[in-house]
mmCIF file of C-alpha atoms in Angstrom:
data_model
loop_
_atom_site.group_PDB
_atom_site.id
_atom_site.type_symbol
_atom_site.label_atom_id
_atom_site.label_comp_id
_atom_site.label_asym_id
_atom_site.label_seq_id
_atom_site.Cartn_x
_atom_site.Cartn_y
_atom_site.Cartn_z
ATOM 1 C CA MET I 1 31.528 -20.735 38.880
ATOM 2 C CA ALA I 2 31.838 -18.793 35.741
ATOM 3 C CA GLU I 3 28.430 -18.834 33.621
ATOM 4 C CA VAL I 4 27.392 -17.339 30.576
ATOM 5 C CA CYS I 5 23.672 -16.401 30.198
ATOM 6 C CA VAL I 6 21.703 -15.789 27.015
ATOM 7 C CA SER I 7 19.021 -13.550 25.940
ATOM 8 C CA GLN I 8 15.788 -14.910 25.036
ATOM 9 C CA ASN I 9 16.344 -15.239 21.316
ATOM 10 C CA PHE I 10 18.708 -17.794 22.347
ATOM 11 C CA SER I 11 17.991 -20.881 24.421
ATOM 12 C CA ILE I 12 20.087 -23.553 26.546
ATOM 13 C CA THR I 13 18.491 -26.697 26.900
ATOM 14 C CA ALA I 14 20.336 -29.564 28.530
ATOM 15 C CA GLY I 15 23.681 -27.668 28.103
ATOM 16 C CA THR I 16 22.645 -27.088 24.380
ATOM 17 C CA LEU I 17 23.054 -24.066 23.213
ATOM 18 C CA GLY I 18 20.297 -22.848 20.481
ATOM 19 C CA ILE I 19 18.337 -20.381 18.634
ATOM 20 C CA GLN I 20 14.756 -19.781 19.061
ATOM 21 C CA PRO I 21 12.365 -19.842 16.646
ATOM 22 C CA TRP I 22 10.986 -16.062 17.158
ATOM 23 C CA SER I 23 14.822 -14.459 16.601
ATOM 24 C CA ILE I 24 13.931 -14.414 13.072
ATOM 25 C CA PRO I 25 10.791 -13.224 10.753
ATOM 26 C CA ARG I 26 8.256 -15.971 10.063
ATOM 27 C CA HIS I 27 4.840 -16.009 8.419
ATOM 28 C CA VAL I 28 2.071 -16.573 11.370
ATOM 29 C CA HIS I 29 -0.608 -16.161 8.976
ATOM 30 C CA ASP I 30 -1.346 -17.106 5.448
ATOM 31 C CA ASP I 31 -4.702 -17.615 3.848
ATOM 32 C CA VAL I 32 -6.939 -16.739 1.086
ATOM 33 C CA TYR I 33 -10.446 -15.209 1.188
ATOM 34 C CA ALA I 34 -12.778 -15.520 -1.523
ATOM 35 C CA SER I 35 -15.357 -12.866 -2.453
ATOM 36 C CA THR I 36 -19.027 -14.237 -1.876
ATOM 37 C CA ALA I 37 -20.974 -12.078 -3.841
ATOM 38 C CA ASP I 38 -19.126 -11.575 -7.019
ATOM 39 C CA GLY I 39 -21.372 -10.790 -10.174
ATOM 40 C CA SER I 40 -23.796 -8.274 -11.973
ATOM 41 C CA ILE I 41 -25.310 -5.240 -10.357
ATOM 42 C CA THR I 42 -28.641 -4.762 -11.210
ATOM 43 C CA SER I 43 -29.956 -2.035 -9.272
ATOM 44 C CA ALA I 44 -28.535 1.059 -7.424
ATOM 45 C CA LEU I 45 -26.357 0.381 -4.719
ATOM 46 C CA THR I 46 -25.920 4.254 -3.837
ATOM 47 C CA THR I 47 -26.092 3.579 -0.193
ATOM 48 C CA LEU I 48 -22.836 3.282 1.315
ATOM 49 C CA PRO I 49 -21.415 0.990 2.263
ATOM 50 C CA GLY I 50 -22.966 -1.119 -0.466
ATOM 51 C CA ARG I 51 -22.623 -4.798 -1.119
ATOM 52 C CA LEU I 52 -20.403 -6.958 0.845
ATOM 53 C CA LEU I 53 -17.958 -8.949 -0.864
ATOM 54 C CA ILE I 54 -15.182 -10.102 0.930
ATOM 55 C CA ASP I 55 -15.463 -10.784 4.964
ATOM 56 C CA THR I 56 -12.928 -12.407 6.734
ATOM 57 C CA GLY I 57 -14.016 -12.297 10.177
ATOM 58 C CA VAL I 58 -11.822 -11.890 13.413
ATOM 59 C CA ILE I 59 -8.443 -13.115 12.099
ATOM 60 C CA THR I 60 -6.448 -14.205 15.355
ATOM 61 C CA TRP I 61 -2.575 -14.392 16.101
ATOM 62 C CA THR I 62 -1.167 -15.174 19.723
ATOM 63 C CA ASN I 63 2.307 -14.280 20.082
ATOM 64 C CA PRO I 64 4.121 -17.582 21.815
ATOM 65 C CA SER I 65 7.121 -15.785 22.535
ATOM 66 C CA PRO I 66 8.767 -14.081 25.820
ATOM 67 C CA LEU I 67 9.347 -11.251 23.919
ATOM 68 C CA PRO I 68 6.915 -8.735 22.374
ATOM 69 C CA ALA I 69 6.815 -9.105 18.345
ATOM 70 C CA ASN I 70 5.782 -6.590 15.714
ATOM 71 C CA VAL I 71 4.046 -8.340 12.635
ATOM 72 C CA LEU I 72 3.799 -6.825 8.907
ATOM 73 C CA LEU I 73 0.543 -7.163 7.479
ATOM 74 C CA ARG I 74 0.261 -7.803 4.049
ATOM 75 C CA LEU I 75 -3.115 -7.768 1.826
ATOM 76 C CA GLN I 76 -2.925 -9.440 -1.542
ATOM 77 C CA ARG I 77 -6.140 -8.073 -3.120
ATOM 78 C CA GLY I 78 -6.721 -10.200 -5.988
ATOM 79 C CA PRO I 79 -7.135 -9.174 -9.893
ATOM 80 C CA ARG I 80 -10.174 -7.196 -10.086
ATOM 81 C CA ASN I 81 -12.915 -6.680 -13.067
ATOM 82 C CA TRP I 82 -15.815 -4.361 -13.340
ATOM 83 C CA GLN I 83 -18.029 -3.293 -15.962
ATOM 84 C CA VAL I 84 -20.275 0.092 -15.821
ATOM 85 C CA SER I 85 -22.529 2.169 -17.781
ATOM 86 C CA ASN I 86 -22.983 5.579 -19.027
ATOM 87 C CA PRO I 87 -23.550 7.406 -16.639
ATOM 88 C CA ASN I 88 -22.910 5.311 -13.779
ATOM 89 C CA ALA I 89 -19.896 4.300 -11.657
ATOM 90 C CA VAL I 90 -18.788 1.425 -9.555
ATOM 91 C CA GLN I 91 -16.633 1.677 -6.882
ATOM 92 C CA PHE I 92 -14.744 -0.773 -4.383
ATOM 93 C CA ARG I 93 -13.969 -0.014 -1.158
ATOM 94 C CA ASP I 94 -12.266 -2.186 1.242
ATOM 95 C CA ARG I 95 -11.000 -1.690 4.700
ATOM 96 C CA TYR I 96 -8.784 -3.511 7.707
ATOM 97 C CA THR I 97 -9.547 -2.962 11.318
ATOM 98 C CA TRP I 98 -6.912 -4.337 14.426
ATOM 99 C CA ALA I 99 -6.476 -4.244 17.721
ATOM 100 C CA VAL I 100 -4.686 -6.136 20.462
ATOM 101 C CA ASP I 101 -6.609 -8.532 23.104
ATOM 102 C CA GLU I 102 -9.911 -6.720 22.167
ATOM 103 C CA ASP I 103 -12.035 -6.902 19.202
ATOM 104 C CA PRO I 104 -11.180 -4.654 16.353
ATOM 105 C CA ARG I 105 -14.398 -2.350 15.142
ATOM 106 C CA ILE I 106 -16.445 -3.661 12.251
ATOM 107 C CA PRO I 107 -14.642 -2.624 9.123
ATOM 108 C CA ASP I 108 -17.267 -0.700 7.736
ATOM 109 C CA THR I 109 -16.250 1.787 4.342
ATOM 110 C CA ALA I 110 -18.882 4.190 4.870
ATOM 111 C CA SER I 111 -16.454 6.985 6.066
ATOM 112 C CA VAL I 112 -13.317 5.391 6.397
ATOM 113 C CA TYR I 113 -11.587 3.085 4.259
ATOM 114 C CA THR I 114 -7.935 1.673 3.205
ATOM 115 C CA ALA I 115 -8.536 1.881 -0.689
ATOM 116 C CA ALA I 116 -11.011 2.454 -3.510
ATOM 117 C CA GLU I 117 -10.774 1.423 -6.886
ATOM 118 C CA GLY I 118 -13.243 1.653 -9.704
ATOM 119 C CA THR I 119 -14.271 3.519 -12.410
ATOM 120 C CA GLY I 120 -17.433 5.970 -13.616
ATOM 121 C CA ILE I 121 -17.957 7.483 -17.113
ATOM 122 C CA ASP I 122 -20.073 10.323 -18.043
ATOM 123 C CA VAL I 123 -21.163 10.853 -21.728
ATOM 124 C CA GLY I 124 -24.105 12.945 -21.181
ATOM 125 C CA ALA I 125 -27.284 12.071 -22.483
ATOM 126 C CA GLN I 126 -29.676 12.746 -25.535
ATOM 127 C CA PHE I 127 -32.085 15.396 -26.076
ATOM 128 C CA ASN I 128 -35.060 13.109 -24.769
ATOM 129 C CA GLY I 129 -32.912 12.458 -21.539
ATOM 130 C CA THR I 130 -31.894 8.853 -22.165
ATOM 131 C CA PRO I 131 -28.193 8.477 -21.450
ATOM 132 C CA PHE I 132 -26.176 8.103 -24.808
ATOM 133 C CA LEU I 133 -24.445 4.408 -25.478
ATOM 134 C CA GLY I 134 -21.273 3.987 -23.507
ATOM 135 C CA ARG I 135 -19.874 0.945 -21.801
ATOM 136 C CA TYR I 136 -16.647 0.702 -19.641
ATOM 137 C CA TRP I 137 -15.071 -2.534 -18.881
ATOM 138 C CA GLU I 138 -11.394 -3.032 -16.975
ATOM 139 C CA TRP I 139 -9.892 -5.572 -15.568
ATOM 140 C CA SER I 140 -6.956 -5.069 -13.083
ATOM 141 C CA ASP I 141 -3.941 -6.151 -11.558
ATOM 142 C CA PRO I 142 -3.269 -7.628 -7.877
ATOM 143 C CA SER I 143 -2.377 -5.037 -5.420
ATOM 144 C CA LEU I 144 -0.296 -4.794 -2.168
ATOM 145 C CA CYS I 145 -1.049 -3.065 0.810
ATOM 146 C CA GLU I 146 0.927 -3.481 3.871
ATOM 147 C CA ASP I 147 1.248 -2.246 7.235
ATOM 148 C CA TRP I 148 3.687 -2.445 10.486
ATOM 149 C CA LEU I 149 1.255 -3.680 13.465
ATOM 150 C CA GLY I 150 1.889 -4.115 16.998
ATOM 151 C CA PRO I 151 4.042 -4.261 19.378
ATOM 152 C CA VAL I 152 2.039 -7.529 20.283
ATOM 153 C CA GLY I 153 3.061 -8.560 23.896
ATOM 154 C CA PRO I 154 4.249 -12.080 25.112
ATOM 155 C CA GLY I 155 0.348 -13.758 25.547
ATOM 156 C CA GLU I 156 -1.013 -11.248 23.604
ATOM 157 C CA GLU I 157 -3.125 -12.023 20.558
ATOM 158 C CA LEU I 158 -3.274 -9.575 17.680
ATOM 159 C CA ARG I 159 -7.184 -9.244 15.955
ATOM 160 C CA LEU I 160 -7.538 -8.440 12.367
ATOM 161 C CA HIS I 161 -10.591 -7.978 10.406
ATOM 162 C CA TYR I 162 -10.994 -7.138 6.629
ATOM 163 C CA ARG I 163 -14.296 -6.290 4.432
ATOM 164 C CA CYS I 164 -14.647 -4.950 0.846
ATOM 165 C CA TYR I 165 -17.787 -3.976 -0.396
ATOM 166 C CA VAL I 166 -18.484 -2.481 -3.730
ATOM 167 C CA TRP I 167 -21.274 0.408 -4.286
ATOM 168 C CA THR I 168 -22.006 2.581 -6.896
ATOM 169 C CA PRO I 169 -21.811 6.186 -6.189
ATOM 170 C CA PRO I 170 -24.685 8.174 -6.839
ATOM 171 C CA PRO I 171 -26.290 9.422 -8.782
ATOM 172 C CA TRP I 172 -27.724 6.458 -10.300
ATOM 173 C CA SER I 173 -29.619 6.162 -13.807
ATOM 174 C CA ASN I 174 -31.849 3.671 -14.404
ATOM 175 C CA ASN I 175 -31.623 3.639 -18.284
ATOM 176 C CA ALA I 176 -28.103 3.785 -18.328
ATOM 177 C CA ASN I 177 -26.188 2.847 -21.672
ATOM 178 C CA ASN I 178 -29.176 4.022 -23.590
ATOM 179 C CA ASN I 179 -31.830 1.898 -21.567
ATOM 180 C CA SER I 180 -29.575 -1.315 -21.761
ATOM 181 C CA PRO I 181 -27.663 -1.064 -18.393
ATOM 182 C CA GLU I 182 -24.989 -3.225 -17.742
ATOM 183 C CA HIS I 183 -22.718 -3.282 -14.276
ATOM 184 C CA SER I 184 -20.347 -5.860 -12.648
ATOM 185 C CA ALA I 185 -18.096 -6.425 -9.909
ATOM 186 C CA TYR I 186 -15.759 -9.127 -9.431
ATOM 187 C CA ALA I 187 -13.666 -8.884 -6.146
ATOM 188 C CA THR I 188 -12.240 -12.281 -6.652
ATOM 189 C CA ASN I 189 -10.608 -12.974 -3.159
ATOM 190 C CA VAL I 190 -7.783 -11.444 -0.812
ATOM 191 C CA ARG I 191 -4.554 -13.311 0.623
ATOM 192 C CA ILE I 192 -3.720 -12.156 4.019
ATOM 193 C CA GLN I 193 -0.439 -12.744 5.496
ATOM 194 C CA MET I 194 1.017 -11.805 8.506
ATOM 195 C CA ILE I 195 4.664 -12.091 9.344
ATOM 196 C CA ALA I 196 5.533 -11.559 12.867
ATOM 197 C CA PHE I 197 9.469 -9.806 13.311
ATOM 198 C CA PRO I 198 11.916 -10.482 16.163
ATOM 199 C CA THR I 199 12.752 -7.625 18.753
ATOM 200 C CA GLN I 200 15.734 -7.347 20.979
ATOM 201 C CA ASP I 201 15.820 -8.746 24.103
ATOM 202 C CA GLY I 202 15.473 -5.720 26.443
ATOM 203 C CA ASP I 203 17.586 -7.470 29.261
ATOM 204 C CA MET I 204 20.610 -6.712 26.498
ATOM 205 C CA VAL I 205 22.373 -3.581 27.572
ATOM 206 C CA GLY I 206 24.858 -3.742 24.520
ATOM 207 C CA MET O 1 26.165 -12.102 36.672
ATOM 208 C CA SER O 2 27.109 -13.552 33.093
ATOM 209 C CA LEU O 3 30.645 -13.868 31.735
ATOM 210 C CA LYS O 4 31.121 -11.623 29.295
ATOM 211 C CA ILE O 5 32.410 -13.960 26.379
ATOM 212 C CA CYS O 6 34.280 -12.569 22.966
ATOM 213 C CA THR O 7 32.147 -12.505 20.075
ATOM 214 C CA ALA O 8 32.271 -12.107 16.096
ATOM 215 C CA GLU O 9 30.174 -9.933 14.087
ATOM 216 C CA PHE O 10 26.173 -9.335 14.789
ATOM 217 C CA LEU O 11 26.768 -10.955 18.538
ATOM 218 C CA ILE O 12 26.818 -8.904 21.925
ATOM 219 C CA SER O 13 27.963 -10.325 25.263
ATOM 220 C CA ASP O 14 27.860 -8.414 28.414
ATOM 221 C CA SER O 15 28.141 -9.050 32.418
ATOM 222 C CA ARG O 16 24.181 -9.471 31.947
ATOM 223 C CA ASN O 17 23.926 -12.154 29.094
ATOM 224 C CA THR O 18 24.983 -12.984 25.478
ATOM 225 C CA GLY O 19 22.765 -12.312 22.530
ATOM 226 C CA PHE O 20 22.544 -10.937 18.819
ATOM 227 C CA SER O 21 23.048 -7.612 18.338
ATOM 228 C CA GLN O 22 20.609 -5.200 17.231
ATOM 229 C CA ALA O 23 21.483 -4.989 13.578
ATOM 230 C CA TRP O 24 21.605 -8.830 13.143
ATOM 231 C CA LEU O 25 17.350 -8.580 13.954
ATOM 232 C CA PRO O 26 15.442 -7.502 10.553
ATOM 233 C CA GLN O 27 13.444 -4.643 11.107
ATOM 234 C CA LEU O 28 11.805 -1.377 10.252
ATOM 235 C CA ALA O 29 14.704 0.866 10.815
ATOM 236 C CA ALA O 30 13.022 4.371 9.730
ATOM 237 C CA GLU O 31 9.256 5.249 8.885
ATOM 238 C CA ARG O 32 7.833 8.614 6.703
ATOM 239 C CA MET O 33 4.819 9.457 5.606
ATOM 240 C CA ALA O 34 3.950 12.468 3.295
ATOM 241 C CA THR O 35 1.235 14.001 2.185
ATOM 242 C CA SER O 36 0.218 15.650 -1.006
ATOM 243 C CA GLY O 37 -0.022 19.363 -1.232
ATOM 244 C CA LYS O 38 -1.585 20.243 -4.188
ATOM 245 C CA ASP O 39 -4.550 17.457 -4.389
ATOM 246 C CA GLY O 40 -7.482 19.056 -5.998
ATOM 247 C CA ASP O 41 -8.604 20.950 -9.771
ATOM 248 C CA VAL O 42 -5.703 20.287 -11.743
ATOM 249 C CA VAL O 43 -4.728 22.385 -14.975
ATOM 250 C CA ARG O 44 -2.410 21.540 -17.861
ATOM 251 C CA ALA O 45 1.244 20.897 -16.947
ATOM 252 C CA PRO O 46 3.574 19.672 -19.459
ATOM 253 C CA ASP O 47 6.474 19.559 -17.073
ATOM 254 C CA GLN O 48 5.957 17.210 -14.247
ATOM 255 C CA VAL O 49 4.676 19.133 -10.981
ATOM 256 C CA PRO O 50 5.460 17.618 -8.067
ATOM 257 C CA PHE O 51 2.351 16.421 -5.349
ATOM 258 C CA ILE O 52 4.440 14.886 -2.647
ATOM 259 C CA GLU O 53 7.728 15.271 -1.454
ATOM 260 C CA SER O 54 9.681 13.010 0.932
ATOM 261 C CA GLU O 55 13.050 11.749 2.144
ATOM 262 C CA ILE O 56 14.845 9.312 4.655
ATOM 263 C CA LEU O 57 17.886 10.037 5.973
ATOM 264 C CA TRP O 58 19.245 7.494 8.078
ATOM 265 C CA THR O 59 22.301 6.712 9.516
ATOM 266 C CA ASN O 60 23.874 3.030 10.384
ATOM 267 C CA SER O 61 24.965 3.637 14.195
ATOM 268 C CA TYR O 62 25.614 -0.250 14.679
ATOM 269 C CA ALA O 63 29.069 -2.247 14.608
ATOM 270 C CA ASP O 64 28.290 -3.917 11.676
ATOM 271 C CA PRO O 65 27.004 -3.777 8.290
ATOM 272 C CA VAL O 66 23.320 -3.727 7.425
ATOM 273 C CA HIS O 67 21.691 -4.590 3.946
ATOM 274 C CA ALA O 68 18.856 -1.799 3.333
ATOM 275 C CA CYS O 69 15.518 -2.311 1.288
ATOM 276 C CA ILE O 70 12.549 0.212 0.975
ATOM 277 C CA SER O 71 8.888 -0.323 0.851
ATOM 278 C CA ILE O 72 7.213 2.534 -0.638
ATOM 279 C CA HIS O 73 3.610 2.413 -0.016
ATOM 280 C CA ARG O 74 1.525 4.677 -2.140
ATOM 281 C CA ALA O 75 -2.193 5.817 -1.225
ATOM 282 C CA SER O 76 -5.266 4.946 -3.337
ATOM 283 C CA ARG O 77 -5.277 7.690 -6.034
ATOM 284 C CA SER O 78 -8.131 9.510 -7.810
ATOM 285 C CA ILE O 79 -8.198 11.096 -11.078
ATOM 286 C CA THR O 80 -10.921 12.825 -13.113
ATOM 287 C CA THR O 81 -10.632 13.998 -16.382
ATOM 288 C CA SER O 82 -12.429 15.295 -19.469
ATOM 289 C CA SER O 83 -12.311 14.374 -23.094
ATOM 290 C CA PRO O 84 -9.377 14.231 -24.413
ATOM 291 C CA ASN O 85 -6.911 15.503 -21.915
ATOM 292 C CA THR O 86 -4.817 13.241 -20.148
ATOM 293 C CA LEU O 87 -3.425 13.019 -16.504
ATOM 294 C CA VAL O 88 -0.662 11.181 -14.863
ATOM 295 C CA LEU O 89 0.424 10.704 -11.421
ATOM 296 C CA ASP O 90 4.080 9.227 -11.581
ATOM 297 C CA ASP O 91 6.408 8.140 -8.753
ATOM 298 C CA ALA O 92 9.914 8.619 -8.854
ATOM 299 C CA TRP O 93 12.867 7.708 -6.322
ATOM 300 C CA THR O 94 16.495 8.168 -6.056
ATOM 301 C CA TRP O 95 19.056 7.122 -3.069
ATOM 302 C CA ASP O 96 22.725 7.398 -2.413
ATOM 303 C CA THR O 97 24.945 6.079 0.641
ATOM 304 C CA GLY O 98 27.999 7.308 2.253
ATOM 305 C CA LEU O 99 29.378 9.703 4.849
ATOM 306 C CA SER O 100 27.684 12.220 3.750
ATOM 307 C CA PRO O 101 25.277 11.258 0.828
ATOM 308 C CA SER O 102 23.285 13.398 -1.782
ATOM 309 C CA ALA O 103 20.597 11.643 -3.772
ATOM 310 C CA PRO O 104 19.759 13.837 -6.722
ATOM 311 C CA VAL O 105 16.381 14.927 -7.458
ATOM 312 C CA PRO O 106 13.831 12.183 -8.791
ATOM 313 C CA TYR O 107 12.138 12.435 -11.973
ATOM 314 C CA GLY O 108 10.711 9.561 -13.919
ATOM 315 C CA THR O 109 7.865 8.368 -16.088
ATOM 316 C CA ASN O 110 6.010 5.291 -16.615
ATOM 317 C CA ASN O 111 5.771 4.323 -12.916
ATOM 318 C CA GLY O 112 2.330 5.161 -11.275
ATOM 319 C CA VAL O 113 -0.784 5.986 -12.741
ATOM 320 C CA GLY O 114 -2.823 8.023 -15.376
ATOM 321 C CA VAL O 115 -6.100 8.306 -17.673
ATOM 322 C CA ARG O 116 -7.185 9.225 -21.116
ATOM 323 C CA PHE O 117 -10.624 9.457 -22.156
ATOM 324 C CA GLN O 118 -11.604 10.313 -26.030
ATOM 325 C CA THR O 119 -15.093 10.487 -27.305
ATOM 326 C CA ARG O 120 -14.604 11.628 -30.796
ATOM 327 C CA PRO O 121 -11.664 11.387 -33.669
ATOM 328 C CA SER O 122 -9.303 15.052 -33.282
ATOM 329 C CA SER O 123 -10.535 16.488 -36.219
ATOM 330 C CA ARG O 124 -14.233 16.739 -34.939
ATOM 331 C CA PRO O 125 -15.611 19.194 -32.254
ATOM 332 C CA LEU O 126 -15.402 17.734 -28.684
ATOM 333 C CA ILE O 127 -18.571 16.536 -26.862
ATOM 334 C CA TYR O 128 -19.134 16.200 -22.850
ATOM 335 C CA SER O 129 -17.548 13.477 -21.580
ATOM 336 C CA ARG O 130 -15.698 12.512 -18.201
ATOM 337 C CA ILE O 131 -14.244 9.845 -16.499
ATOM 338 C CA PHE O 132 -13.794 8.902 -12.846
ATOM 339 C CA LYS O 133 -10.957 6.522 -11.885
ATOM 340 C CA ASP O 134 -9.983 5.294 -8.449
ATOM 341 C CA TRP O 135 -6.498 2.911 -8.024
ATOM 342 C CA PRO O 136 -6.010 0.885 -4.690
ATOM 343 C CA ASP O 137 -2.673 1.551 -2.641
ATOM 344 C CA SER O 138 0.046 -0.193 -3.459
ATOM 345 C CA VAL O 139 3.653 -0.994 -2.318
ATOM 346 C CA SER O 140 6.376 -1.325 -4.318
ATOM 347 C CA TYR O 141 9.981 -2.725 -2.930
ATOM 348 C CA GLN O 142 13.644 -1.013 -3.489
ATOM 349 C CA ASP O 143 16.795 -2.978 -3.008
ATOM 350 C CA LEU O 144 19.286 -0.652 -1.570
ATOM 351 C CA GLY O 145 22.708 -2.464 -0.941
ATOM 352 C CA ALA O 146 24.784 -2.121 1.864
ATOM 353 C CA VAL O 147 24.872 0.603 4.428
ATOM 354 C CA ASP O 148 28.477 0.248 6.744
ATOM 355 C CA PRO O 149 28.545 1.058 9.817
ATOM 356 C CA GLY O 150 28.645 4.910 10.283
ATOM 357 C CA HIS O 151 27.432 5.557 6.718
ATOM 358 C CA THR O 152 24.243 7.362 5.995
ATOM 359 C CA LEU O 153 21.717 6.495 3.158
ATOM 360 C CA HIS O 154 19.564 9.054 1.932
ATOM 361 C CA PHE O 155 16.699 8.028 -0.004
ATOM 362 C CA ARG O 156 14.294 10.644 -2.220
ATOM 363 C CA TYR O 157 10.884 10.285 -3.512
ATOM 364 C CA ARG O 158 8.763 12.293 -5.465
ATOM 365 C CA CYS O 159 5.152 12.043 -6.964
ATOM 366 C CA LEU O 160 5.260 13.950 -9.846
ATOM 367 C CA PHE O 161 2.032 15.058 -11.804
ATOM 368 C CA SER O 162 1.630 15.909 -15.539
ATOM 369 C CA THR O 163 -0.610 16.107 -18.875
ATOM 370 C CA PRO O 164 1.383 14.534 -21.362
ATOM 371 C CA GLY O 165 0.550 15.221 -25.020
ATOM 372 C CA GLY O 166 -2.249 17.151 -26.553
ATOM 373 C CA TRP O 167 -4.490 19.455 -24.551
ATOM 374 C CA ARG O 168 -7.756 20.880 -25.471
ATOM 375 C CA THR O 169 -10.304 22.960 -23.666
ATOM 376 C CA PRO O 170 -13.077 20.314 -22.875
ATOM 377 C CA VAL O 171 -16.971 20.856 -22.899
ATOM 378 C CA GLN O 172 -17.522 21.508 -19.223
ATOM 379 C CA PRO O 173 -14.212 20.312 -17.925
ATOM 380 C CA LEU O 174 -13.854 18.627 -14.995
ATOM 381 C CA MET O 175 -10.069 17.605 -13.980
ATOM 382 C CA ILE O 176 -9.253 16.410 -10.545
ATOM 383 C CA ALA O 177 -5.979 14.601 -9.324
ATOM 384 C CA GLN O 178 -5.593 12.905 -5.747
ATOM 385 C CA ALA O 179 -2.175 11.610 -4.740
ATOM 386 C CA ARG O 180 -3.381 11.572 -1.029
ATOM 387 C CA TRP O 181 -0.201 10.257 0.498
ATOM 388 C CA THR O 182 2.955 8.092 0.232
ATOM 389 C CA ARG O 183 4.833 6.465 3.126
ATOM 390 C CA LEU O 184 8.332 5.377 2.949
ATOM 391 C CA ARG O 185 9.453 2.462 5.252
ATOM 392 C CA LEU O 186 13.369 1.623 5.588
ATOM 393 C CA TRP O 187 14.178 -2.471 6.524
ATOM 394 C CA THR O 188 17.588 -3.347 7.460
ATOM 395 C CA SER O 189 18.856 -6.758 7.693
ATOM 396 C CA PRO O 190 22.306 -8.088 8.320
ATOM 397 C CA TRP O 191 24.722 -7.782 5.356
ATOM 398 C CA THR O 192 26.696 -10.878 5.332
ATOM 399 C CA ASN O 193 29.451 -11.979 2.749
ATOM 400 C CA GLY O 194 27.563 -13.591 -0.068
ATOM 401 C CA VAL O 195 25.266 -10.975 0.005
ATOM 402 C CA ILE O 196 24.485 -9.871 -3.477
#
C-alpha cells in the first residue's frame, strides 16, 4: 500500500495531518531583570569590573523538538541615566555569555564585554588644583543587542548569563566639581528574549 | 518508501517524505561582519570619510519568492573630542534587487552618534575641555521586500565619519573616534500573496 511520509516539521496523529509547533519562530523566553544597585556613586569604582547592577543568573531553555534549533537572542537594555562631575567618568559595561549543555563562563566585564555606555568630562582644574565646576547628566534611549545562538540539538539545553556593571574609569578625583562631587548611575533593567527558529528536517532531500 | 505527491509552492515531496521547502522557514540567510579600518585619532573631515564598508550579495536559489529583511548591528561606539569640535559617526545603507543588481554608494546623515562640547562662547579664547562618550551596541531593521527565484539582492552599508560645522584647534586637543564593527544579518521568510 502506498504511503506518504512527512518531515518532522509535520505530524500525523490518528491519521490526521498536522503542523508541529517547532516549525515556526516562537518565543521561548521573555523576562525583565531589574537593576538591584541603581543610585548615587559616592566613592571611586576604579577597579574593574566595578559595581554589579544586573545579574540574571543562568537562564536556560531546553529544545523539546526532534530537530535542532537556532535561537535569536534579544537583549533590550532599559533607559539609562547617569551623572558625572568634572573631571571624572562613569561607564556602564555589560556582557552575556552562553553555552550548550554546560554552564557559560561568568560574564565578568573586566576585559571582554559586549558594550560600554557612559561619559567622562574634563574641563581642567584651578591654580590650587581643585577641579573647576562642571557636571554632566544624560538620559539615554533603550538599546537593542541581538545574537544568533546555537544550534541547540534535540533535548539539549541552552544556557545564558547576563550581567551589567558600572565603574568609574580612572583617574578619580575626590574633590570633583569644585569640591562638590555628584555621581550616579541607573541601569533600570534589561529584557531578555529568546526566539527559537525552525530548521529543515535533515531527512528532506528536496 | 514514501509516495511522492504533487505540491504547491513552499512544499516539497520526494520518495522519502513530504515537508516544508527551505524557503518556507524563516531563517538567517547570510551574515557579514566588517571591522573599522580607521579607528583612532581623527582630524577635521568636512566630507564624510568611510570607517566601515560592507556589502552582502545573496541570490535566491529556491523555487519560491522570499521576503528579505536585514538587521544592521552596530557595535558599541566611542568618541572623544575637545572643545569646540563636533565629531560624528553616521550609518548609511542602500540596496537593489534583480538579476544583476547594483546598489548605489551609501551616504547619509542624522543616523548615528555624535558629540560636541563647547565650554566658552565662540567669541572668547578656548579653554582646555574634553568629553569622553561611549554608546552601547544597537540593532536597526530594514525591510527589503521580495526577492524572486533566481534574483539577487545587493545590500551596501557604510559607517561614515565627519566633523560638521566649525573647527578650531583646541587647547591640548584629543580627538578619537571608534566605530569598531558592524554586523549585517539577512533574514528571509516566505513571500506570500498579500504581503506588503
